[in-house]
CSV table of C-alpha atoms in Angstrom, one decimal:
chain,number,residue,atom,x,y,z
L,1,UNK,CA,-24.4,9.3,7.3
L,2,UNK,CA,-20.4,10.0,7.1
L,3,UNK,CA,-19.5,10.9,4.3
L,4,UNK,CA,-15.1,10.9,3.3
L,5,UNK,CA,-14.4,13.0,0.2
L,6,UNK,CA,-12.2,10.4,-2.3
L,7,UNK,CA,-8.6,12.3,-3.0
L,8,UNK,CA,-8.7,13.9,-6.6
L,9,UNK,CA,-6.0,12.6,-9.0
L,10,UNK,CA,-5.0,13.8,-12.4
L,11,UNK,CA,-4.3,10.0,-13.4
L,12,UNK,CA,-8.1,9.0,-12.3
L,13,UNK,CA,-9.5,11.8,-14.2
L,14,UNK,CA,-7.4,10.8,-17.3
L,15,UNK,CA,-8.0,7.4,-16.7
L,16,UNK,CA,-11.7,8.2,-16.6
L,17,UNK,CA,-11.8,10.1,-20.2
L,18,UNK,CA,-10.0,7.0,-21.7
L,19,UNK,CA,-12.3,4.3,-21.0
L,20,UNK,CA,-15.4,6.3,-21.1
L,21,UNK,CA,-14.3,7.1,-24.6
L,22,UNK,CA,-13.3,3.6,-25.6
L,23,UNK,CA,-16.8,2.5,-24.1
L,24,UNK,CA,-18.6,4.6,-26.4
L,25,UNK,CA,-16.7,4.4,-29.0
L,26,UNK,CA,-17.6,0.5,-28.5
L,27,UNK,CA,-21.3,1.1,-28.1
L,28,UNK,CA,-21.1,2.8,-31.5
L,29,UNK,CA,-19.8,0.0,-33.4
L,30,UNK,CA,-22.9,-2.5,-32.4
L,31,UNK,CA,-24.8,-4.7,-30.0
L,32,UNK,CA,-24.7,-7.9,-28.2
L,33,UNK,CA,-27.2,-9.7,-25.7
L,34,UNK,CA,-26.3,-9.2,-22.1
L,35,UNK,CA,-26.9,-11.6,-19.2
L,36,UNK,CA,-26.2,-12.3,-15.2
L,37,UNK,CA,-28.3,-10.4,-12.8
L,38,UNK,CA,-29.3,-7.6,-10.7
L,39,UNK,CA,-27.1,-6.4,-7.5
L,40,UNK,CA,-28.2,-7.1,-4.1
L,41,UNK,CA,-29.7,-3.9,-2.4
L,42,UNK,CA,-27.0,-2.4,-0.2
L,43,UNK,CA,-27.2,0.9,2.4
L,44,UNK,CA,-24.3,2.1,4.3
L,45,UNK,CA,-22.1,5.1,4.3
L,46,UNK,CA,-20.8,7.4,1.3
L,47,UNK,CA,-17.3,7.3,0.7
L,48,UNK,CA,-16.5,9.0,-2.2
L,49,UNK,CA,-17.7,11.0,-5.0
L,50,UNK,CA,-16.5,11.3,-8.7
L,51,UNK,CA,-18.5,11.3,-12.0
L,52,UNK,CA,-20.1,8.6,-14.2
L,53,UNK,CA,-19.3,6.5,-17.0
L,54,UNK,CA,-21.1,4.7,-20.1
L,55,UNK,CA,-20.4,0.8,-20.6
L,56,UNK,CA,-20.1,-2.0,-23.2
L,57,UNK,CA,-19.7,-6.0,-23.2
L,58,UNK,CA,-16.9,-8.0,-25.1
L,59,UNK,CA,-13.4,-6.8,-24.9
L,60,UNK,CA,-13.0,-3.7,-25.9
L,61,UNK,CA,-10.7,-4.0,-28.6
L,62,UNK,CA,-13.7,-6.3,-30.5
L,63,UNK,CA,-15.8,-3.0,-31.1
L,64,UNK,CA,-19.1,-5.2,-29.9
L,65,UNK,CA,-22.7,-2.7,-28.5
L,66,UNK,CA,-23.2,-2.8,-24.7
L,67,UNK,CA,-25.2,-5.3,-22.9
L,68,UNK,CA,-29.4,-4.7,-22.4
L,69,UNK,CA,-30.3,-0.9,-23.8
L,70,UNK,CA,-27.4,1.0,-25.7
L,71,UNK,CA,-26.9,4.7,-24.6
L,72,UNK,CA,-27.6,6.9,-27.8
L,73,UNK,CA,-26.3,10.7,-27.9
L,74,UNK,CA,-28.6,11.9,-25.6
L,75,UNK,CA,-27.8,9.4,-22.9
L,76,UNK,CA,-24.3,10.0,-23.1
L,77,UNK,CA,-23.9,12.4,-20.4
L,78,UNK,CA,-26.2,10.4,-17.8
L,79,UNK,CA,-24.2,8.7,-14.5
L,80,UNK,CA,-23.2,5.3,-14.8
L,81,UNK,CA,-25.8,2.3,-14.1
L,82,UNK,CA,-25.3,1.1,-10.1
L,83,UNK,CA,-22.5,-1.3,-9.7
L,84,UNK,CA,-22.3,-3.7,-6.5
L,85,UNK,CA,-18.8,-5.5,-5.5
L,86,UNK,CA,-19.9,-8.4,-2.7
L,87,UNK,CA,-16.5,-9.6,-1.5
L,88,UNK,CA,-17.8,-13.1,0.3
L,89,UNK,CA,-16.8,-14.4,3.4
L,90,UNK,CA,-16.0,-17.9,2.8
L,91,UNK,CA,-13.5,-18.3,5.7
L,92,UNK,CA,-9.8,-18.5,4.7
L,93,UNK,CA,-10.1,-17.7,1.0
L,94,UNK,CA,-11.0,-15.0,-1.2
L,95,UNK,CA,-14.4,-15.1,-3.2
L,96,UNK,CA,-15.4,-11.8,-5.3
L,97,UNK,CA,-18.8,-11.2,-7.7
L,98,UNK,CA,-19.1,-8.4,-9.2
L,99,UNK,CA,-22.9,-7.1,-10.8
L,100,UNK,CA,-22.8,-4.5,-13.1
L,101,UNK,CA,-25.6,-3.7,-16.2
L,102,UNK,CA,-26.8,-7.0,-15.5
L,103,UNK,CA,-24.0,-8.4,-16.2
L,104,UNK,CA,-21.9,-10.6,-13.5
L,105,UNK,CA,-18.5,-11.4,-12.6
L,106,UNK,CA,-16.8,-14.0,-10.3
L,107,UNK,CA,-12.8,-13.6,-9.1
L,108,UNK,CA,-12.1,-17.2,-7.4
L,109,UNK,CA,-14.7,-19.0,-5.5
L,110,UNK,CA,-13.1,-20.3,-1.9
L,111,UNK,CA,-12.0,-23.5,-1.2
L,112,UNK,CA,-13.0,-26.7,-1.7
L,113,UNK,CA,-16.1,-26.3,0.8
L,114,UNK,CA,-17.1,-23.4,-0.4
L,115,UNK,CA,-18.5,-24.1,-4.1
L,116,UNK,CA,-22.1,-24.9,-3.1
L,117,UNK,CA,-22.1,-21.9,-0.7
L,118,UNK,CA,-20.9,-19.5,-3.3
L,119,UNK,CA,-23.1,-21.2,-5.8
L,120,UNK,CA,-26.3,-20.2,-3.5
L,121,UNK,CA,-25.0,-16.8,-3.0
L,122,UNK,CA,-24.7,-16.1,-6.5
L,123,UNK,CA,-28.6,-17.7,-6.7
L,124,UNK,CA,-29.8,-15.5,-4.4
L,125,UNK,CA,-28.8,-12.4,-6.2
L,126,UNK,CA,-30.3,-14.0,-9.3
L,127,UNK,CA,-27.3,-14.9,-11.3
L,128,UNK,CA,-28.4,-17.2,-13.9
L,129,UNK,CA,-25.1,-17.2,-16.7
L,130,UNK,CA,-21.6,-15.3,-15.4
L,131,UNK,CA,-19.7,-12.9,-17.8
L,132,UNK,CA,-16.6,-13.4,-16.6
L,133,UNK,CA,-15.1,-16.2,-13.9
L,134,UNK,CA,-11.6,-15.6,-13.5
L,135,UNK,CA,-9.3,-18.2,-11.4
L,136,UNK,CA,-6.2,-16.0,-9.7
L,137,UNK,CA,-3.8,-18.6,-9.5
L,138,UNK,CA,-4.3,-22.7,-8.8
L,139,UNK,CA,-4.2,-22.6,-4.8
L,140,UNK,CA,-6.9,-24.6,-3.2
L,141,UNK,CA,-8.4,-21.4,-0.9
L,142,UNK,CA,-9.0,-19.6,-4.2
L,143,UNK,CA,-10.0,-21.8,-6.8
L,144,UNK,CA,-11.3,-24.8,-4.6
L,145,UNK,CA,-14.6,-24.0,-5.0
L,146,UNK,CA,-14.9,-22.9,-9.0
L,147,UNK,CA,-15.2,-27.0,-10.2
L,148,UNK,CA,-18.9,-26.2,-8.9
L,149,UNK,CA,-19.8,-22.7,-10.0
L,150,UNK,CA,-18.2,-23.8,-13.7
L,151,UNK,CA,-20.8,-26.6,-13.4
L,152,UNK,CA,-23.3,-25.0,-12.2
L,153,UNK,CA,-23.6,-21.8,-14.5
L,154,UNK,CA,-22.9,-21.2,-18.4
L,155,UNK,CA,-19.7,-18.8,-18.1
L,156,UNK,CA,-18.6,-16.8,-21.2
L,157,UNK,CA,-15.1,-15.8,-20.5
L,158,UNK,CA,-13.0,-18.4,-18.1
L,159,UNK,CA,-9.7,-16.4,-17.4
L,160,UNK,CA,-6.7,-18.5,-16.3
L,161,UNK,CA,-2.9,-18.4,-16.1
L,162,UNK,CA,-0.6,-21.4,-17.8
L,163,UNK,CA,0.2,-22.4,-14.4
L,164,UNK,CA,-0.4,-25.7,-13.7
L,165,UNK,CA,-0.4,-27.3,-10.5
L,166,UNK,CA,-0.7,-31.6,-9.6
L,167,UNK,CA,-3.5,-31.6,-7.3
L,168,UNK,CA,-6.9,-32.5,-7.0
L,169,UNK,CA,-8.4,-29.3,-6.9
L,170,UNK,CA,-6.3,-28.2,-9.6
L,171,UNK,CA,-7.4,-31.2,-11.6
L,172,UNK,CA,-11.4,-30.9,-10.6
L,173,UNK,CA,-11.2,-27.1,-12.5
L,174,UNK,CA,-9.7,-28.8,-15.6
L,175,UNK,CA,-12.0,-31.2,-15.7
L,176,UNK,CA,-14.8,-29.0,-15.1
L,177,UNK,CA,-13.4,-26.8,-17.4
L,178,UNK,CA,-13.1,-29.6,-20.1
L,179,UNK,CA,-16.8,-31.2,-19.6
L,180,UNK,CA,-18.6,-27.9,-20.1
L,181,UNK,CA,-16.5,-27.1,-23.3
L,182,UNK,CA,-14.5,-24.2,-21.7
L,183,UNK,CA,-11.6,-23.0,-22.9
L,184,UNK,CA,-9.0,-21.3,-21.6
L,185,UNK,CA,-8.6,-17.2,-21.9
L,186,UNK,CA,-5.2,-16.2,-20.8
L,187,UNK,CA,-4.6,-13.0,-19.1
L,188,UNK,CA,-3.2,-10.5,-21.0
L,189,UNK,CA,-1.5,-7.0,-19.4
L,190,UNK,CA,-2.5,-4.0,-20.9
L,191,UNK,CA,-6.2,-6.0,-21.9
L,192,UNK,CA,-9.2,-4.5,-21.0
L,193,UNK,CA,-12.9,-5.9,-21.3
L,194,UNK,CA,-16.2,-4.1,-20.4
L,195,UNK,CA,-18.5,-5.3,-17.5
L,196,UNK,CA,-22.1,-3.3,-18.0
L,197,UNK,CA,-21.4,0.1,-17.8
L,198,UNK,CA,-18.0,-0.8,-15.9
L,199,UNK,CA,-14.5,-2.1,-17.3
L,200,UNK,CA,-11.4,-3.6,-16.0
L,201,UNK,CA,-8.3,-3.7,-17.2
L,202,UNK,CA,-5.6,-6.6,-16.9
L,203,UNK,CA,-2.5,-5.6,-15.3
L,204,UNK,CA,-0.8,-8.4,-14.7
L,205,UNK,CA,0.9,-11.5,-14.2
L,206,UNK,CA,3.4,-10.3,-16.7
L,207,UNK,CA,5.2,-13.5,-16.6
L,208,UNK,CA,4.9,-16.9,-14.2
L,209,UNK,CA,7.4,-18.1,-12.2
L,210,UNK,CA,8.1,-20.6,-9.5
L,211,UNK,CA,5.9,-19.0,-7.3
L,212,UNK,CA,2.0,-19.6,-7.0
L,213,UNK,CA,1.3,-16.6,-5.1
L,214,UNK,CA,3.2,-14.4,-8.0
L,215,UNK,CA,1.3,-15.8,-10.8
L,216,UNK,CA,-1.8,-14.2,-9.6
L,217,UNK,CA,-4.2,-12.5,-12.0
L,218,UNK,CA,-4.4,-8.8,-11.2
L,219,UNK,CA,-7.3,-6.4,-12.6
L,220,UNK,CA,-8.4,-2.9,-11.9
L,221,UNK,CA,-11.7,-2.6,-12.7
L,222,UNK,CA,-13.6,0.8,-13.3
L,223,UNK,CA,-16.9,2.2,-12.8
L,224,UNK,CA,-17.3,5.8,-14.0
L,225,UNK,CA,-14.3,7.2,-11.4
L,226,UNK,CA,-14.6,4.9,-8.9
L,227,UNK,CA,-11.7,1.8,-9.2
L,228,UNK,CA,-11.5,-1.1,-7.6
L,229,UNK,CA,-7.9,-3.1,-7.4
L,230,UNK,CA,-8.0,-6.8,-7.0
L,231,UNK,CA,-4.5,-9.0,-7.0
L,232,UNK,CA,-5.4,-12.4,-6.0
L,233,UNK,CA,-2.2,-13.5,-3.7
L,234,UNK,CA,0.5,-11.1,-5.4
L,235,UNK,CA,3.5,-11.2,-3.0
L,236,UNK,CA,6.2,-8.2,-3.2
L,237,UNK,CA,7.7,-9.4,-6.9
L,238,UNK,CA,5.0,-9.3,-8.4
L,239,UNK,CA,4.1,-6.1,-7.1
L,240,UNK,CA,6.8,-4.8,-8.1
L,241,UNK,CA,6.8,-6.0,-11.4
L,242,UNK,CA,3.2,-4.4,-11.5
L,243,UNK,CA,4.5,-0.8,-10.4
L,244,UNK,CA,7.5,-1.7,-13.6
L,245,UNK,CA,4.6,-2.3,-15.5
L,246,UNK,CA,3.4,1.6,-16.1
L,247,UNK,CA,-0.1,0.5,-16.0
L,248,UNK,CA,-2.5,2.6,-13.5
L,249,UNK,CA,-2.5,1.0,-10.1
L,250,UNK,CA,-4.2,3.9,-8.6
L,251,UNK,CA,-7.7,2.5,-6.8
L,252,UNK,CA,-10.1,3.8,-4.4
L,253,UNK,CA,-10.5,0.1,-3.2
L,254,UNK,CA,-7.9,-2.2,-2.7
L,255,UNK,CA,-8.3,-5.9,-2.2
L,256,UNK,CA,-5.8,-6.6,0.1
L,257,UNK,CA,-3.1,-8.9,-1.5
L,258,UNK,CA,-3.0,-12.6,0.0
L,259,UNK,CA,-5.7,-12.0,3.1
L,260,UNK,CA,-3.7,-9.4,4.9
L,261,UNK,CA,0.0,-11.1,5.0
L,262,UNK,CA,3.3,-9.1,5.4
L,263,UNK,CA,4.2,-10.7,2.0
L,264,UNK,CA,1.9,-8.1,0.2
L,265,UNK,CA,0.9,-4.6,0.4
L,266,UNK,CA,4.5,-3.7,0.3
L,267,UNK,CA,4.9,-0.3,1.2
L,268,UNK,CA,5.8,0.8,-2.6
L,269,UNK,CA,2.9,-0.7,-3.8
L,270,UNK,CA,0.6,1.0,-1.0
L,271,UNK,CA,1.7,4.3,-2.4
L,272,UNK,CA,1.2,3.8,-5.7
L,273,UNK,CA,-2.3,1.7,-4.9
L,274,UNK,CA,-3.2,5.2,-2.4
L,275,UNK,CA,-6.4,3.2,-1.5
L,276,UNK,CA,-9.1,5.4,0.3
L,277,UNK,CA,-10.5,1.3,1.6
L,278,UNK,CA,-9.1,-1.7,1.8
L,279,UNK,CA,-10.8,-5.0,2.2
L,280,UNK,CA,-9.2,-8.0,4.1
L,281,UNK,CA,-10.7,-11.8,3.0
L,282,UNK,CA,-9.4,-13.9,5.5
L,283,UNK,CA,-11.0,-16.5,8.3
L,284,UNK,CA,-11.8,-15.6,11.8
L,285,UNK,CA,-9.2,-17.5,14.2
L,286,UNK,CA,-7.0,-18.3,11.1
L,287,UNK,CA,-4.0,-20.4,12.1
L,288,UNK,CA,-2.0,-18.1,9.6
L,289,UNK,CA,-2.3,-15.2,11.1
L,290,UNK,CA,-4.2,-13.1,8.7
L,291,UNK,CA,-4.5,-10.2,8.7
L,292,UNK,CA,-0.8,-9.4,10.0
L,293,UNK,CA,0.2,-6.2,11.9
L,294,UNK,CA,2.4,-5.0,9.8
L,295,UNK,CA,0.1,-5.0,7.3
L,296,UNK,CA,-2.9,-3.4,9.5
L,297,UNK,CA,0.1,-0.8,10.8
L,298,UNK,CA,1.0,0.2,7.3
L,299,UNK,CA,-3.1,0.6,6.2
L,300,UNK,CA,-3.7,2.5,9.4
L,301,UNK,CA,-0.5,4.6,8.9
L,302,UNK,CA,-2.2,6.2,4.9
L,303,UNK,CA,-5.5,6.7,6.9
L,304,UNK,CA,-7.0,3.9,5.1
L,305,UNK,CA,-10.6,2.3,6.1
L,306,UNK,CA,-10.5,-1.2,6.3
L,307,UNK,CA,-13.3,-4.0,6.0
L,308,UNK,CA,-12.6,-7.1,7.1
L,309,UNK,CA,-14.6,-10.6,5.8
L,310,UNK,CA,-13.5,-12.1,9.3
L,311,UNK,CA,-15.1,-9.7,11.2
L,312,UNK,CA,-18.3,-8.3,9.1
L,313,UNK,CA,-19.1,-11.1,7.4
L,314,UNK,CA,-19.9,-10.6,3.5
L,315,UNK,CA,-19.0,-6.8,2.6
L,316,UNK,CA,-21.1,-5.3,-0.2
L,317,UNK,CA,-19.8,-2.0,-1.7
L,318,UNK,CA,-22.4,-0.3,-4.2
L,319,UNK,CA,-20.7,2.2,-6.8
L,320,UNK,CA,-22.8,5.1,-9.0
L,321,UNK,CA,-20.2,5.7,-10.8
L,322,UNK,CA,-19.6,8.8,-8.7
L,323,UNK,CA,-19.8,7.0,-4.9
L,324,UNK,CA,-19.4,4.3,-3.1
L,325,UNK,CA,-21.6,3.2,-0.3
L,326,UNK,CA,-21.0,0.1,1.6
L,327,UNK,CA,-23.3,-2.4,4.1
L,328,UNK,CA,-21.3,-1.7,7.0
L,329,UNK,CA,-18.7,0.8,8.5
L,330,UNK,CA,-15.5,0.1,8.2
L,331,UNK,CA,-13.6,-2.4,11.4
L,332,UNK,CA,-12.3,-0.5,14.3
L,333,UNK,CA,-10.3,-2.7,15.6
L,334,UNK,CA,-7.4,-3.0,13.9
L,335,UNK,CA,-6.5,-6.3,15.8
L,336,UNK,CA,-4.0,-8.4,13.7
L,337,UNK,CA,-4.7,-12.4,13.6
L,338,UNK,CA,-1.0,-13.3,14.8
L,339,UNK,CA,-0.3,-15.8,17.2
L,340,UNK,CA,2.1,-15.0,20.2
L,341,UNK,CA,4.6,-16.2,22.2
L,342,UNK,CA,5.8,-19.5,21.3
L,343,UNK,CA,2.6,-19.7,19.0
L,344,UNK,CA,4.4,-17.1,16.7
L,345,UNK,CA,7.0,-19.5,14.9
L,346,UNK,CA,4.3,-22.8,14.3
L,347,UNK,CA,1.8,-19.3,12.4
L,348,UNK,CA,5.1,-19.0,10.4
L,349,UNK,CA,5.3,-22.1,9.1
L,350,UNK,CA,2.1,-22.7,8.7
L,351,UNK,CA,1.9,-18.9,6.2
L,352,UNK,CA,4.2,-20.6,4.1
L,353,UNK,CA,2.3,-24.1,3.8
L,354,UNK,CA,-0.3,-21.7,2.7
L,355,UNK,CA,1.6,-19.7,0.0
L,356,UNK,CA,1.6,-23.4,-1.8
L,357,UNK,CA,-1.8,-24.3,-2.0
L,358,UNK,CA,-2.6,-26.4,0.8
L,359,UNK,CA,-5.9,-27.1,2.8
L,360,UNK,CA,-7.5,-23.6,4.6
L,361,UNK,CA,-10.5,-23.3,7.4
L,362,UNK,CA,-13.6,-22.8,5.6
L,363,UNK,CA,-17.0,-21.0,7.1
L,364,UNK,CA,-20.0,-20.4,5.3
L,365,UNK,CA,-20.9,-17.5,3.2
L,366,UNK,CA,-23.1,-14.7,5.3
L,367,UNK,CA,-24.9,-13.1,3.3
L,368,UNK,CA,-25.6,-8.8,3.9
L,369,UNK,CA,-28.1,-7.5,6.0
L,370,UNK,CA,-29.0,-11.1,7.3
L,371,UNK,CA,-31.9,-11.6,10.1
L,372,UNK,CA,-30.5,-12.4,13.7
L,373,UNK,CA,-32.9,-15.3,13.5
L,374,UNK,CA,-34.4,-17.1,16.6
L,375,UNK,CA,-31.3,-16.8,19.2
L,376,UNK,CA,-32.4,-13.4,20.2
L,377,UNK,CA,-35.2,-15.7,21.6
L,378,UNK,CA,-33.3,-17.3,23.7
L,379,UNK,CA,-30.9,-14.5,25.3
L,380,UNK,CA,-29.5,-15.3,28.4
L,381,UNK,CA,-30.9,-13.5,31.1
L,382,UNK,CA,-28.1,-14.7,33.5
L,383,UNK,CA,-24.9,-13.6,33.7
L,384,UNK,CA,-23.3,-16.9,32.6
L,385,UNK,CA,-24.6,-17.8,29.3
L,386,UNK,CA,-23.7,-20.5,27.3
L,387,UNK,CA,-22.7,-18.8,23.9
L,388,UNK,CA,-22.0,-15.4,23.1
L,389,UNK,CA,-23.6,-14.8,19.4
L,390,UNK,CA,-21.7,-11.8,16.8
L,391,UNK,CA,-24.9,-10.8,15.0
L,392,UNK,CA,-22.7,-9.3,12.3
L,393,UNK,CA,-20.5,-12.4,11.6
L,394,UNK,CA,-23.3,-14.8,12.0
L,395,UNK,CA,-20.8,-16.6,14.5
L,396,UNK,CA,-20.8,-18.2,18.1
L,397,UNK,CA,-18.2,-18.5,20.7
L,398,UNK,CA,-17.5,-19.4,23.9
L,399,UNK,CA,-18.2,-16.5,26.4
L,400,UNK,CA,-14.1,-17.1,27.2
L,401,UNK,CA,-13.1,-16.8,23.5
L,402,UNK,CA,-10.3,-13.9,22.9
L,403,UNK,CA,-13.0,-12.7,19.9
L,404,UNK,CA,-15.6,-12.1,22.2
L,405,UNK,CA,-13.6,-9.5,23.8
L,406,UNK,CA,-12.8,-8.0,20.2
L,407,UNK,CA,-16.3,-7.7,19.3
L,408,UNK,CA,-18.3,-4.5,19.2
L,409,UNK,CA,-21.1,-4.6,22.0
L,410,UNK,CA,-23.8,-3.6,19.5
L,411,UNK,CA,-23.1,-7.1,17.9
L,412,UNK,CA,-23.1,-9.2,21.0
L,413,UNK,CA,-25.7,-11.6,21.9
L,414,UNK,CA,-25.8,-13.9,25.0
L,415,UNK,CA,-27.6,-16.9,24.6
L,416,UNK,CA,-28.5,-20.2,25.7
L,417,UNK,CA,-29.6,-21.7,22.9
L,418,UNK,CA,-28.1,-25.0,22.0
L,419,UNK,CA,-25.5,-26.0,19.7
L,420,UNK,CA,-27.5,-27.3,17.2
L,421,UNK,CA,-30.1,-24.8,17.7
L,422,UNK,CA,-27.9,-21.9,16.7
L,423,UNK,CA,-26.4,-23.8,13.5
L,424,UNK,CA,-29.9,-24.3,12.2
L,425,UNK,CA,-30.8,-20.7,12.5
L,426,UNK,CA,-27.4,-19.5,10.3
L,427,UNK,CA,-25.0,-19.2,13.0
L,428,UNK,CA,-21.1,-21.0,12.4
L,429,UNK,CA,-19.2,-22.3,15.3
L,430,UNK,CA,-15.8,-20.1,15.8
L,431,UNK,CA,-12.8,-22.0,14.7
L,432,UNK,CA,-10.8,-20.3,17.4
L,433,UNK,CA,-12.5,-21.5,20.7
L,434,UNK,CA,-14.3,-24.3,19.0
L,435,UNK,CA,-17.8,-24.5,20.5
């Protein structure tokens, strides 16, 4: 099992003393009833190593006990509870939950075909009430979805910007939002709220403007020393106004900003992020390009592992509070989603269509460490089979499809199953080659 030492920073360790001593101070002061759900069992490789943490719930600055059993004296010096981060593959969108102290957490939800497919997911790894839901920014790939999971389940804390947009989707959250009696708990820079024995910290938008994409909620959430960054669709000003900010940027995973696009992960921001992982939510065969070279180039450049929802499916990383282990190994391909050629200037377009809101490909959600199902049944014995399955996307293609010759060979799987044969055991159709 590899196993990458995480780079030692004064700021992390710092960081680290602060809000484990805010978190017990917090557990001192009193108790409250926790509720969500246990993680999903994850194995993969360790990445990084650090030391633990204690927790509480309610924002910190209310004083209120930790979730399920408080930590006395005595348990004060024991590692941090397991957290997992499942970063969802819902296509072309960004879905995130978050499990920590039986607690959960939910940043956006996919698009507007995604809510019933998020809402089983979250089912599956028994969420029954979330802590937190938290809505980025009102652009149909990330909050198309949420009208169903604020349905669905009771959700304590509803985090969304003043931003309003005129759209249906927009309109379906605020009604959602209105029928189950929620109201709305703006983001505040500087605030920080406990999840578990985890906490994260809101760092920004520090103002909204005329942009969607740079009104995005950004949080860095912590879990003994290991941090997590997460900016919704933050494009280079608010990136910058984030490194203007002062508040720590520094993360061991980075959620990379607006599904790979050279509009984020500025170069600046990179450096100041000094992500050890990075993970890419975007659709496979987007027509946006996602995740762009320059982006990929600039990652690959700082020696950062990338995971990648297009090509791996749903990524789970599980942090002790002193490591992270993930469900996979990090992509090796490092092949950017940009059209060519005369293709290049239509993707263009089509990225800034995107940046306001408008209709993405969706796919369903693929859940970690999923069966291969019955199409190993049917493998082609010829040389000419009808579909070549991934077994790690859960996705089928034409044998001719560009992604086929992207994929690893462990993952392949010739079959001549049928259409409709492959869809009921799991598999999605590739948007690229359309089988």
């Amino acid at each position: 099992m590899e196993n990458v030492r995480r780079k030692k920073k004064n700021g992390r360790f710092v960081l680290a003393v602060v809000t484990a001593f805010l978190l017990l101070f917090a557990s001192a002061c009193g108790q409250v009833e926790g509720g969500g759900a246990p993680g999903a069992d994850v194995s993969g490789q360790t990445v990084m190593e650090g030391v633990g943490s204690g927790g509480s719930s309610g924002p910190l600055e209310d004083s209120r006990g930790p979730g399920g059993e408080s930590g006395s004296g005595d348990e004060a010096g024991e590692a941090a509870k397991e957290m997992t981060v499942h970063f969802l593959d819902v296509g072309q969108g960004d879905a995130t939950l978050i499990l920590c102290g039986g607690e959960a957490m939910l940043i956006d939800a996919g698009d507007n075909g995604q809510g019933t497919n998020v809402q089983n997911y979250l089912r599956k790894q028994g969420v029954e009430a979330l802590k937190y839901v938290v809505c980025t920014h009102p652009d149909e790939d990330h909050i198309g979805g949420m009208d169903v999971i604020l349905y669905k389940f009771d959700c304590e804390t509803v985090f969304v910007t003043e931003e309003e947009k005129d759209t249906d989707t927009y309109r379906d959250v605020a009604d959602a939002m209105a029928q189950k009696g929620y109201s709305r708990t703006l983001p505040v820079p500087g605030q920080q709220y406990p999840l578990g024995d985890a906490a994260f910290t809101i760092l920004g938008p520090s103002a909204i403007g005329s942009g969607s994409n740079d009104n995005s909620i950004a949080i860095l959430l912590t879990h003994g020393e290991d941090v997590f960054l997460f900016t919704g669709d933050a494009e280079e000003e608010e990136e910058s106004a984030l490194l203007a900010g002062g508040l720590p940027l520094d993360a061991d995973v980075y959620k990379t900003g607006h599904h790979g696009s050279r509009t984020s992960s500025s170069k600046d921001f990179l450096e100041a992020v000094s992500p050890v992982c990075a993970v890419i939510s975007c659709g496979e065969g987007n027509s946006y390009g996602h995740p762009h070279a320059e982006t990929l180039n600039n990652l690959r450049a700082m020696g950062v592992s990338v995971y990648r929802t297009d090509e791996q499916g749903t990524i789970v990383a599980a942090s002790s509070g002193r490591g992270i282990t993930w469900n996979c190994s990090p992509s090796e391909t490092w092949q950017a989603g940009e059209p060519t050629g005369s293709a290049a200037s239509q993707g263009t377009s089509q990225e800034s269509a995107a940046s306001q809101g408008t209709s993405q490909e969706s796919s369903g959600v693929q859940g970690a460490g999923s069966s291969q199902g019955t199409a190993q049944d049917a493998a082609a014995d010829s040389a000419d089979p009808a579909y070549i399955c991934n077994t790690n996307t859960y996705k089928f293609h034409y044998p001719s499809c560009g992604s086929v010759k992207q994929m690893k060979e462990s993952n392949k799987l010739p079959t001549n199953a049928s259409r409709d044969e492959l869809i009921q055991q799991g598999y999605d159709p590739c948007k690229k080659c359309k089988p």
